[in-house]
PDB file of C-alpha atoms in Angstrom:
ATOM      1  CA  UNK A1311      -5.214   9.924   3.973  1.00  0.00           C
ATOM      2  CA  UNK A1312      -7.936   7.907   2.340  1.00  0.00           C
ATOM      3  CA  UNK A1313      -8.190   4.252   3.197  1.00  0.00           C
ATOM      4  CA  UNK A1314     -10.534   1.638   2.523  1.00  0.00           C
ATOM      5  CA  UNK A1315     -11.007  -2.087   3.119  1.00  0.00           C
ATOM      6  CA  UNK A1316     -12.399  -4.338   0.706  1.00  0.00           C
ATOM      7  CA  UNK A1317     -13.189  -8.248   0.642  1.00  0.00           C
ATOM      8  CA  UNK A1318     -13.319 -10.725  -1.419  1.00  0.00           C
ATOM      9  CA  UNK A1319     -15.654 -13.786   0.210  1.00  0.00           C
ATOM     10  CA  UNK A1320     -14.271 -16.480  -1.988  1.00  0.00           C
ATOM     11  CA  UNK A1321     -11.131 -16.535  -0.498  1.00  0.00           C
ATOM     12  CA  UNK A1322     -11.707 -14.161   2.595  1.00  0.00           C
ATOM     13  CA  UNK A1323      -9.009 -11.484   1.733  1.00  0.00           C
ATOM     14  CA  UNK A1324      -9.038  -8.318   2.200  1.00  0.00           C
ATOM     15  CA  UNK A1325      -7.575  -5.671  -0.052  1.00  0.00           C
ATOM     16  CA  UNK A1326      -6.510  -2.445   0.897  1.00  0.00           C
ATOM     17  CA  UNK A1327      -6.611   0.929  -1.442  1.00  0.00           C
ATOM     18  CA  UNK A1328      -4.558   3.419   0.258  1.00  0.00           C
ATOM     19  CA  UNK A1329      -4.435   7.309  -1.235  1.00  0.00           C
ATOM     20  CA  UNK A1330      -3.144  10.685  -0.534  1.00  0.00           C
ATOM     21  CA  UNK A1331      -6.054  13.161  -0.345  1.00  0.00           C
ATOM     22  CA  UNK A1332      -4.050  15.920  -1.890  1.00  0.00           C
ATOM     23  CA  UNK A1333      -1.586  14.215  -4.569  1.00  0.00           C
ATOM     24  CA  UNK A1334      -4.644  11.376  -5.471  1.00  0.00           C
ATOM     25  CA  UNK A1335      -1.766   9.223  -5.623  1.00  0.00           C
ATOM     26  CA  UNK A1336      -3.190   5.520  -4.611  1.00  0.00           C
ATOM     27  CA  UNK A1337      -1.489   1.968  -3.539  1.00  0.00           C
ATOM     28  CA  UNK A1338      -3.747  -1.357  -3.734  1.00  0.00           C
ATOM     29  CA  UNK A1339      -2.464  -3.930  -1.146  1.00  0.00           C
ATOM     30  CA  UNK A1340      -3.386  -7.860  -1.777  1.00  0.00           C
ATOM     31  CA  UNK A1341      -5.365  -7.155  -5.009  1.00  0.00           C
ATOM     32  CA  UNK A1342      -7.345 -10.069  -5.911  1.00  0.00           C
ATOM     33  CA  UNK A1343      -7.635 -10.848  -9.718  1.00  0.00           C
ATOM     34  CA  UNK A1344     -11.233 -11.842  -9.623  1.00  0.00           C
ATOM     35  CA  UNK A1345     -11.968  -8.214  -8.002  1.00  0.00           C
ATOM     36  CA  UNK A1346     -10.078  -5.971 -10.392  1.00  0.00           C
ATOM     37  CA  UNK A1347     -12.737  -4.304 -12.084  1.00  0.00           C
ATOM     38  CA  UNK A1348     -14.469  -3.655  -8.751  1.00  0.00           C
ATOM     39  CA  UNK A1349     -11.177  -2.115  -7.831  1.00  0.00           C
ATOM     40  CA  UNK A1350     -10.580   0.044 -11.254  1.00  0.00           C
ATOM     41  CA  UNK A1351     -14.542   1.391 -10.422  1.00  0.00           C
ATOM     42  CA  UNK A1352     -13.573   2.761  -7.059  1.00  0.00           C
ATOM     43  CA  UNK A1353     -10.431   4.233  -8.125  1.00  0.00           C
ATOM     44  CA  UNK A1354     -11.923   5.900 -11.056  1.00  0.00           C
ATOM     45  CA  UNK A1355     -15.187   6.918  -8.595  1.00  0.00           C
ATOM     46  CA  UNK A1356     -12.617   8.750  -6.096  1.00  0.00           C
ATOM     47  CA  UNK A1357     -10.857  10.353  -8.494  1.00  0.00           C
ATOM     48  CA  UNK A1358      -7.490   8.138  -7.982  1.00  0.00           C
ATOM     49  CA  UNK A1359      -4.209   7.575  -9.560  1.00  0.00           C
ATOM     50  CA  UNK A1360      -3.195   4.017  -8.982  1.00  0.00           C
ATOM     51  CA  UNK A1361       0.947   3.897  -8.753  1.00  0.00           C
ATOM     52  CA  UNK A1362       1.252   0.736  -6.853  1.00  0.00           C
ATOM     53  CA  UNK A1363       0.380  -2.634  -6.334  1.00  0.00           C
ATOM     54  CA  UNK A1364       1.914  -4.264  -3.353  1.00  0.00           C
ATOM     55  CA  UNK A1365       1.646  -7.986  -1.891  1.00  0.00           C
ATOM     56  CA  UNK A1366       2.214  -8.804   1.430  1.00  0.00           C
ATOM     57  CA  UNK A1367       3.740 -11.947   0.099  1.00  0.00           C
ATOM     58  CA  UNK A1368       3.395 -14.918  -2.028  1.00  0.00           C
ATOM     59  CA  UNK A1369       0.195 -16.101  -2.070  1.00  0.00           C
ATOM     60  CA  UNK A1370      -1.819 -19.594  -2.273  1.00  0.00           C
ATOM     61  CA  UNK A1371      -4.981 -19.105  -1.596  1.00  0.00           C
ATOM     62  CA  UNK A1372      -5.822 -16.679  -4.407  1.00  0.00           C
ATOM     63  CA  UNK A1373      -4.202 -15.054  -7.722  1.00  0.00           C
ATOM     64  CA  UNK A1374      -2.708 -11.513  -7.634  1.00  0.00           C
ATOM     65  CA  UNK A1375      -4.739  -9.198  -9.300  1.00  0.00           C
ATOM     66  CA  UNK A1376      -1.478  -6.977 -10.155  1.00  0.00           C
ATOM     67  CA  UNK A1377      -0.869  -7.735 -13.848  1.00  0.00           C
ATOM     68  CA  UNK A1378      -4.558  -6.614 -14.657  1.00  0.00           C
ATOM     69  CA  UNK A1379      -4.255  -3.382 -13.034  1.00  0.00           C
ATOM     70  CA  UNK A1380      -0.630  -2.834 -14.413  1.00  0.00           C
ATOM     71  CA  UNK A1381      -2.573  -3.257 -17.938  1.00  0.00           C
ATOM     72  CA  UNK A1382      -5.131  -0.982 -16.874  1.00  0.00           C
ATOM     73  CA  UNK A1383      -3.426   1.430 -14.907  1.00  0.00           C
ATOM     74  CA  UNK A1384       0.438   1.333 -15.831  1.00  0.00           C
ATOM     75  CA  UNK A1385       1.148   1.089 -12.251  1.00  0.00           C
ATOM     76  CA  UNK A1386       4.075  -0.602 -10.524  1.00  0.00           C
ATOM     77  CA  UNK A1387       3.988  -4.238  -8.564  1.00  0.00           C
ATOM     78  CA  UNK A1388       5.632  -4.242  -5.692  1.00  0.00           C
ATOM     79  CA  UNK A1389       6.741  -7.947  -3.414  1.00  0.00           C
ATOM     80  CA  UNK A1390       8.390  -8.534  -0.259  1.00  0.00           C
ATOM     81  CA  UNK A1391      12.602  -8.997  -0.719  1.00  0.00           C
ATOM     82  CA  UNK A1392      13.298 -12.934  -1.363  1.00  0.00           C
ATOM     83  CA  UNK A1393       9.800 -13.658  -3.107  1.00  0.00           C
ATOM     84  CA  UNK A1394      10.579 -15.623  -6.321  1.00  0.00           C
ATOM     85  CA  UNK A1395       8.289 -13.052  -8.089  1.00  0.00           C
ATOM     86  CA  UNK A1396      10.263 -12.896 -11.280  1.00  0.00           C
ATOM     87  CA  UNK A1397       7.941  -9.632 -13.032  1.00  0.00           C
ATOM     88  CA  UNK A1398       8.032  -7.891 -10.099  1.00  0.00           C
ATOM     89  CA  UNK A1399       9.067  -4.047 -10.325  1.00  0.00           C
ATOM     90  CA  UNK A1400      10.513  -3.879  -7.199  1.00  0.00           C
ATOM     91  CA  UNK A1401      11.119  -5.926  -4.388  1.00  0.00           C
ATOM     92  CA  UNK A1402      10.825  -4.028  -1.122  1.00  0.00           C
ATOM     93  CA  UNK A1403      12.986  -4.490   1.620  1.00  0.00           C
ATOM     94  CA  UNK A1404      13.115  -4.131   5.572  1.00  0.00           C
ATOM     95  CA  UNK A1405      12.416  -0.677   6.401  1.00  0.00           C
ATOM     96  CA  UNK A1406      11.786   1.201   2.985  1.00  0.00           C
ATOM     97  CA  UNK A1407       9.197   3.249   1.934  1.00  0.00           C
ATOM     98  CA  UNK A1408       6.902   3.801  -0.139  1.00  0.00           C
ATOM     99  CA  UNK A1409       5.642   7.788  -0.581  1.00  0.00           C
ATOM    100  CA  UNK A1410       2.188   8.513  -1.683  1.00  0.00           C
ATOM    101  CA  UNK A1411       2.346  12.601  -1.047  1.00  0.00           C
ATOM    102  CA  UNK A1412       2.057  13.148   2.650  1.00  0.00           C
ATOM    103  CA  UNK A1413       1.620   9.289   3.038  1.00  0.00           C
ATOM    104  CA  UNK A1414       4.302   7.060   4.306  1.00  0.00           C
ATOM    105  CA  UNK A1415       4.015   3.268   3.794  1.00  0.00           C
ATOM    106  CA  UNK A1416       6.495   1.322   5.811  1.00  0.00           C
ATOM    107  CA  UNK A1417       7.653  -1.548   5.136  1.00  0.00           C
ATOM    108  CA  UNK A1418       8.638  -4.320   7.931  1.00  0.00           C
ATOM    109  CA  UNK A1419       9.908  -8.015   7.791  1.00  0.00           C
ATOM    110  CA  UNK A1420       7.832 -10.361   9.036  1.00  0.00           C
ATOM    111  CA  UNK A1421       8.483 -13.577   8.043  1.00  0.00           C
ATOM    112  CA  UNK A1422       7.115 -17.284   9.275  1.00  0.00           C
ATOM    113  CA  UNK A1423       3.975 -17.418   7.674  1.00  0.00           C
ATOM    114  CA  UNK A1424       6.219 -17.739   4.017  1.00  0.00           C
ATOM    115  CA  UNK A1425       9.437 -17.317   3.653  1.00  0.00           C
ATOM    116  CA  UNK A1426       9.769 -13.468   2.289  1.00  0.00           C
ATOM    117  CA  UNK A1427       6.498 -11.432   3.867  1.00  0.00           C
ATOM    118  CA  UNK A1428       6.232  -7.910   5.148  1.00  0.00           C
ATOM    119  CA  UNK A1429       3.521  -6.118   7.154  1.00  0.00           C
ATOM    120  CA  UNK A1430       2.913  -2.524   6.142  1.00  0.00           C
ATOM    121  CA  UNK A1431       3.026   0.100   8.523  1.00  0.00           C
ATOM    122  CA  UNK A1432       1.467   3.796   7.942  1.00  0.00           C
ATOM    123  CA  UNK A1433       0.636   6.553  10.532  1.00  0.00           C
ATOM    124  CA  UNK A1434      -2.028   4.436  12.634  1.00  0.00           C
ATOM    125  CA  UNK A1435      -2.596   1.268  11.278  1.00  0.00           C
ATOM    126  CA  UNK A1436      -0.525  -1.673   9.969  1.00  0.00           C
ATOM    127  CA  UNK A1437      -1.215  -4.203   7.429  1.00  0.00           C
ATOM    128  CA  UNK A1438      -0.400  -7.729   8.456  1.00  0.00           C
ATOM    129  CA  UNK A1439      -1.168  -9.850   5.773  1.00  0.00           C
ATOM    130  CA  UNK A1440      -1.300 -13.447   6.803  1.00  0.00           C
ATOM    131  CA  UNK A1441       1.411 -12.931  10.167  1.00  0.00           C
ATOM    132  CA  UNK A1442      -0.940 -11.767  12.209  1.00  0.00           C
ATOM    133  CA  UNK A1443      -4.715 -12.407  12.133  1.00  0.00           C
ATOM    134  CA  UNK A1444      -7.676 -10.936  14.726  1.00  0.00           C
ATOM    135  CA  UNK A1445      -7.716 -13.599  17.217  1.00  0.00           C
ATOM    136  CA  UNK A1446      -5.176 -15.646  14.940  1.00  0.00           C
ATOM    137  CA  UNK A1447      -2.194 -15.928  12.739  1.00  0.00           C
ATOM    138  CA  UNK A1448      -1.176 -17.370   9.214  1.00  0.00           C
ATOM    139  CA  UNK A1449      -0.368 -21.076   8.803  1.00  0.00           C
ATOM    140  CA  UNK A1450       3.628 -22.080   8.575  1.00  0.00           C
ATOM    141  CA  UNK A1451       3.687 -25.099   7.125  1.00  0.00           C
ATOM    142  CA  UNK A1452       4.380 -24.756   3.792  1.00  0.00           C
ATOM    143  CA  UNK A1453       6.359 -21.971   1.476  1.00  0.00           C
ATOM    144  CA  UNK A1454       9.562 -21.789   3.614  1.00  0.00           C
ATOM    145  CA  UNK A1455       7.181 -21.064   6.921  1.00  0.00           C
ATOM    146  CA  UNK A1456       8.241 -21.517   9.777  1.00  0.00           C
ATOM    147  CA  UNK A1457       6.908 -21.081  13.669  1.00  0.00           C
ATOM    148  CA  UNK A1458       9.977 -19.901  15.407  1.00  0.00           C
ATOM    149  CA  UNK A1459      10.611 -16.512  12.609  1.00  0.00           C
ATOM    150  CA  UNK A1460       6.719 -16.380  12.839  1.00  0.00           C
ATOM    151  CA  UNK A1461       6.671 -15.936  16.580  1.00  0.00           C
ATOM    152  CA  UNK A1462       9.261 -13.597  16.473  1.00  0.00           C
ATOM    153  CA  UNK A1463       7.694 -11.204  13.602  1.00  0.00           C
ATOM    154  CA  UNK A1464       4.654 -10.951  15.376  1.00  0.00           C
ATOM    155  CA  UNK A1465       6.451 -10.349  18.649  1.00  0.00           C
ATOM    156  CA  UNK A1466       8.656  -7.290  16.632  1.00  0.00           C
ATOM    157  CA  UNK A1467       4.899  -6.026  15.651  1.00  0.00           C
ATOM    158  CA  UNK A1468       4.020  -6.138  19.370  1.00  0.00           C
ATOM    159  CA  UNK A1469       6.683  -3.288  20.069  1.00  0.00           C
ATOM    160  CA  UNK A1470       4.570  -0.828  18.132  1.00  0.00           C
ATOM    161  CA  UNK A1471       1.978   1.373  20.069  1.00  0.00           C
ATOM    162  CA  UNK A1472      -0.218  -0.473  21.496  1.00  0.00           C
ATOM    163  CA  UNK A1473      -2.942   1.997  19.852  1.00  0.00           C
ATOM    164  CA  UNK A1474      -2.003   1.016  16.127  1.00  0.00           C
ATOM    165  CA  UNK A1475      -4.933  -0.599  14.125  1.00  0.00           C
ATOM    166  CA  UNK A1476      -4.178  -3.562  12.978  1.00  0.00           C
ATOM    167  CA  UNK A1477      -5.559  -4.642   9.381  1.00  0.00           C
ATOM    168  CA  UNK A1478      -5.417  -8.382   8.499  1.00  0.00           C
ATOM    169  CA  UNK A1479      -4.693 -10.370   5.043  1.00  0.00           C
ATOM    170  CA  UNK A1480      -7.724 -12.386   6.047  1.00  0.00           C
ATOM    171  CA  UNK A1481     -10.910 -13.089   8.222  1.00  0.00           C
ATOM    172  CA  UNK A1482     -13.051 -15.446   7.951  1.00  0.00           C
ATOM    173  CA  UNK A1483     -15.014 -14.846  11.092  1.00  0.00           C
ATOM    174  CA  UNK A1484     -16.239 -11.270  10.038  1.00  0.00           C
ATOM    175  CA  UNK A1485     -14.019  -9.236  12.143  1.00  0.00           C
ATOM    176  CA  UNK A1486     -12.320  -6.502  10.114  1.00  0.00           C
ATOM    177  CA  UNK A1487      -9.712  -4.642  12.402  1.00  0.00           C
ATOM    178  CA  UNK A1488      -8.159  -4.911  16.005  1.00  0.00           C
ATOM    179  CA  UNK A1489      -5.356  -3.224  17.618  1.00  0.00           C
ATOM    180  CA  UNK A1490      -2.076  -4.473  19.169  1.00  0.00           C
ATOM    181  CA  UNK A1491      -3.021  -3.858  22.603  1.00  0.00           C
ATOM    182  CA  UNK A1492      -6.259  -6.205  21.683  1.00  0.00           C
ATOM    183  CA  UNK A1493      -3.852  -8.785  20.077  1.00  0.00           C
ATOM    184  CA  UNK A1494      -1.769  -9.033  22.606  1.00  0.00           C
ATOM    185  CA  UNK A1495      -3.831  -9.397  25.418  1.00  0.00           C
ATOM    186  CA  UNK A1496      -6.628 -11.849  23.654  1.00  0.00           C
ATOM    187  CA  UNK A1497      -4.926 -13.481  20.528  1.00  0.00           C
ATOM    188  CA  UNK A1498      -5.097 -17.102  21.488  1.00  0.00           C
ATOM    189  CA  UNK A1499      -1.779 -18.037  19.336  1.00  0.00           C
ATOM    190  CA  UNK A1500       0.074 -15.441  20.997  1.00  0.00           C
ATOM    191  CA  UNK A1501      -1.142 -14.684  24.866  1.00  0.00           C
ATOM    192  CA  UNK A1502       0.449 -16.396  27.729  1.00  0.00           C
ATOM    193  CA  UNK A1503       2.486 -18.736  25.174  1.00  0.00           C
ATOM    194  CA  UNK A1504       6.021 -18.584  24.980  1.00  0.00           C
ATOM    195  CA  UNK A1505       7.766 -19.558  21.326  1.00  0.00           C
ATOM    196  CA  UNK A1506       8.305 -22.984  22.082  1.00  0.00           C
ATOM    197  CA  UNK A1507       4.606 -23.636  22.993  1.00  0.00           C
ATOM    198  CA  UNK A1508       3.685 -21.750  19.725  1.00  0.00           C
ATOM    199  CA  UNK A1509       6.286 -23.669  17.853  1.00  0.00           C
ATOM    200  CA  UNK A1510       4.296 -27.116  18.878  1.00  0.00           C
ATOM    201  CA  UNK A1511       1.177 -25.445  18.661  1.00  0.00           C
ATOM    202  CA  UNK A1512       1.532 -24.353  15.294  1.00  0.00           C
ATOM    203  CA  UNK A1513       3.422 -27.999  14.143  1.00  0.00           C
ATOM    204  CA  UNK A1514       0.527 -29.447  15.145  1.00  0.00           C
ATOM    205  CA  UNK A1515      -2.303 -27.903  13.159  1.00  0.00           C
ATOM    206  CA  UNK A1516      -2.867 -30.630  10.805  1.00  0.00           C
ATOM    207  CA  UNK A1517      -4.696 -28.379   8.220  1.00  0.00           C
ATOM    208  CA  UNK A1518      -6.074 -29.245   4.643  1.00  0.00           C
ATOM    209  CA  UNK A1519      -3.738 -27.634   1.744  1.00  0.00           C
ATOM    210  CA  UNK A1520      -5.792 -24.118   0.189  1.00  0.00           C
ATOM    211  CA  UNK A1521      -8.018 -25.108  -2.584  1.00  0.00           C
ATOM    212  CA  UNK A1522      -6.372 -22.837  -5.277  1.00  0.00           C
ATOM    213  CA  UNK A1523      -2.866 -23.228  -3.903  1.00  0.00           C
ATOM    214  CA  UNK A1524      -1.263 -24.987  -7.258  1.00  0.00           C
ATOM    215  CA  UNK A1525      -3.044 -22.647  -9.567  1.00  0.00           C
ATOM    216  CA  UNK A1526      -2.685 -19.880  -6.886  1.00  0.00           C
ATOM    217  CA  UNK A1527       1.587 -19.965  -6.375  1.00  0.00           C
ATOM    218  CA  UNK A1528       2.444 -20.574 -10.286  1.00  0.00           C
ATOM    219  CA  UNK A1529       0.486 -18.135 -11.041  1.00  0.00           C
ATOM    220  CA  UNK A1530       1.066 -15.133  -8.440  1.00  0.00           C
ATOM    221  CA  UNK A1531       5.401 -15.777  -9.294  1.00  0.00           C
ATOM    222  CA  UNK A1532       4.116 -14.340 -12.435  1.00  0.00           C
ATOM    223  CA  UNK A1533       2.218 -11.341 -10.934  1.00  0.00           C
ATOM    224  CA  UNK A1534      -1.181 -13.484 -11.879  1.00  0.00           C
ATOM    225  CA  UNK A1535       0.065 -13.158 -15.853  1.00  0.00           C
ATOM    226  CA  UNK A1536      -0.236 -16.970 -16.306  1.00  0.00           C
ATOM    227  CA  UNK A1537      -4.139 -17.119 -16.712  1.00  0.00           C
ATOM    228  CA  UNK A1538      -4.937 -13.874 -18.032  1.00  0.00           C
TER     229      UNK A1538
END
């Protein structure tokens, strides 16, 4: 399996690009639209075929990147079940799969942090988007969120080997991957709270709105076709 993390600083996400070594069959996860062509030059460096574009779920702090690589690539966008995404190709649901050759992509239900979002699980590593964080976890309150389904999701992740890599939607401390066994013992949302200490922890955050969120949400439920 290839895999490789990339970042974009201006709104601290990281995308993944995930390939089978023998099929060169490739899946980008959170593309950013301001990093496509960055994207399109490693695919094309590595030899890839791009099939996929996947979103964790719905975002607001930055514009899909999909409908740029569809044009480019005449790959397929996959989003979470429930996301009002209305050009989406496909919208995944709780424990399907996506097959790149040897490589499974699984994908599990996590919401709280939005209302439709799924982490994506293959062999040793999961992708968490915005549910779980290193050290943290997404907001919940706005986009159907909520504290009580977000505590739970990241409490389902928990049950996976404690081994598993885990690969964020964000950091904007510089950290770029933990593991569950780390999470669980020093992620300060999560350790020695129970759900209805999160729940009024998480009620009680008080943070500013993202910058790009009413460009960001319009614009992503149309695969990030409205400004192109």
């Amino acid at each position: 399996m290839l895999f490789r993390q990339l970042f974009d600083p201006a709104s601290s996400t990281y995308t993944y690009l995930v390939a089978d070594t023998a099929t060169r069959r490739a899946v980008l996860v959170d593309p950013v639209r301001e990093q496509v062509e960055r994207d399109l030059l490693l695919i094309h460096e590595l030899g890839l075929n791009l099939h996929y574009c996947m979103e964790t779920h719905l975002h607001a702090d930055h514009v899909t990147g999909t409908t740029a690589l569809r044009k480019a690539t005449d790959c397929k966008g996959i989003v979470p079940s429930g996301a009002q995404v209305r050009c989406a190709d496909r919208h995944i649901k709780d424990g399907e799969m996506i097959h790149l050759g040897a490589v499974q992509i699984i994908a599990l239900s996590t919401p709280g942090h939005t209302d439709s979002h799924m982490s994506y699980h293959l062999n040793d590593r999961l992708l968490t988007g915005d549910a779980l964080f290193i050290r943290g976890c997404g907001r919940t309150d706005f986009q159907g969120g909520d504290p009580g389904k977000l505590y739970d999701s990241v409490h389902r992740l928990f049950t996976l080997p404690e081994s598993t890599l885990v690969y964020p939607g964000h950091d904007y401390h510089g950290q770029m991957v933990s593991t569950i066994s780390e999470e669980k013992q020093w992620n300060p949302r999560f350790a020695g709270r129970d759900r209805d200490s999160f729940i009024e922890l998480m009620n009680n955050l008080n943070l500013p709105y993202p910058k790009k969120m009413m460009e960001a949400i319009p614009a992503n439920q149309e695969c990030g076709n409205v400004f192109m």
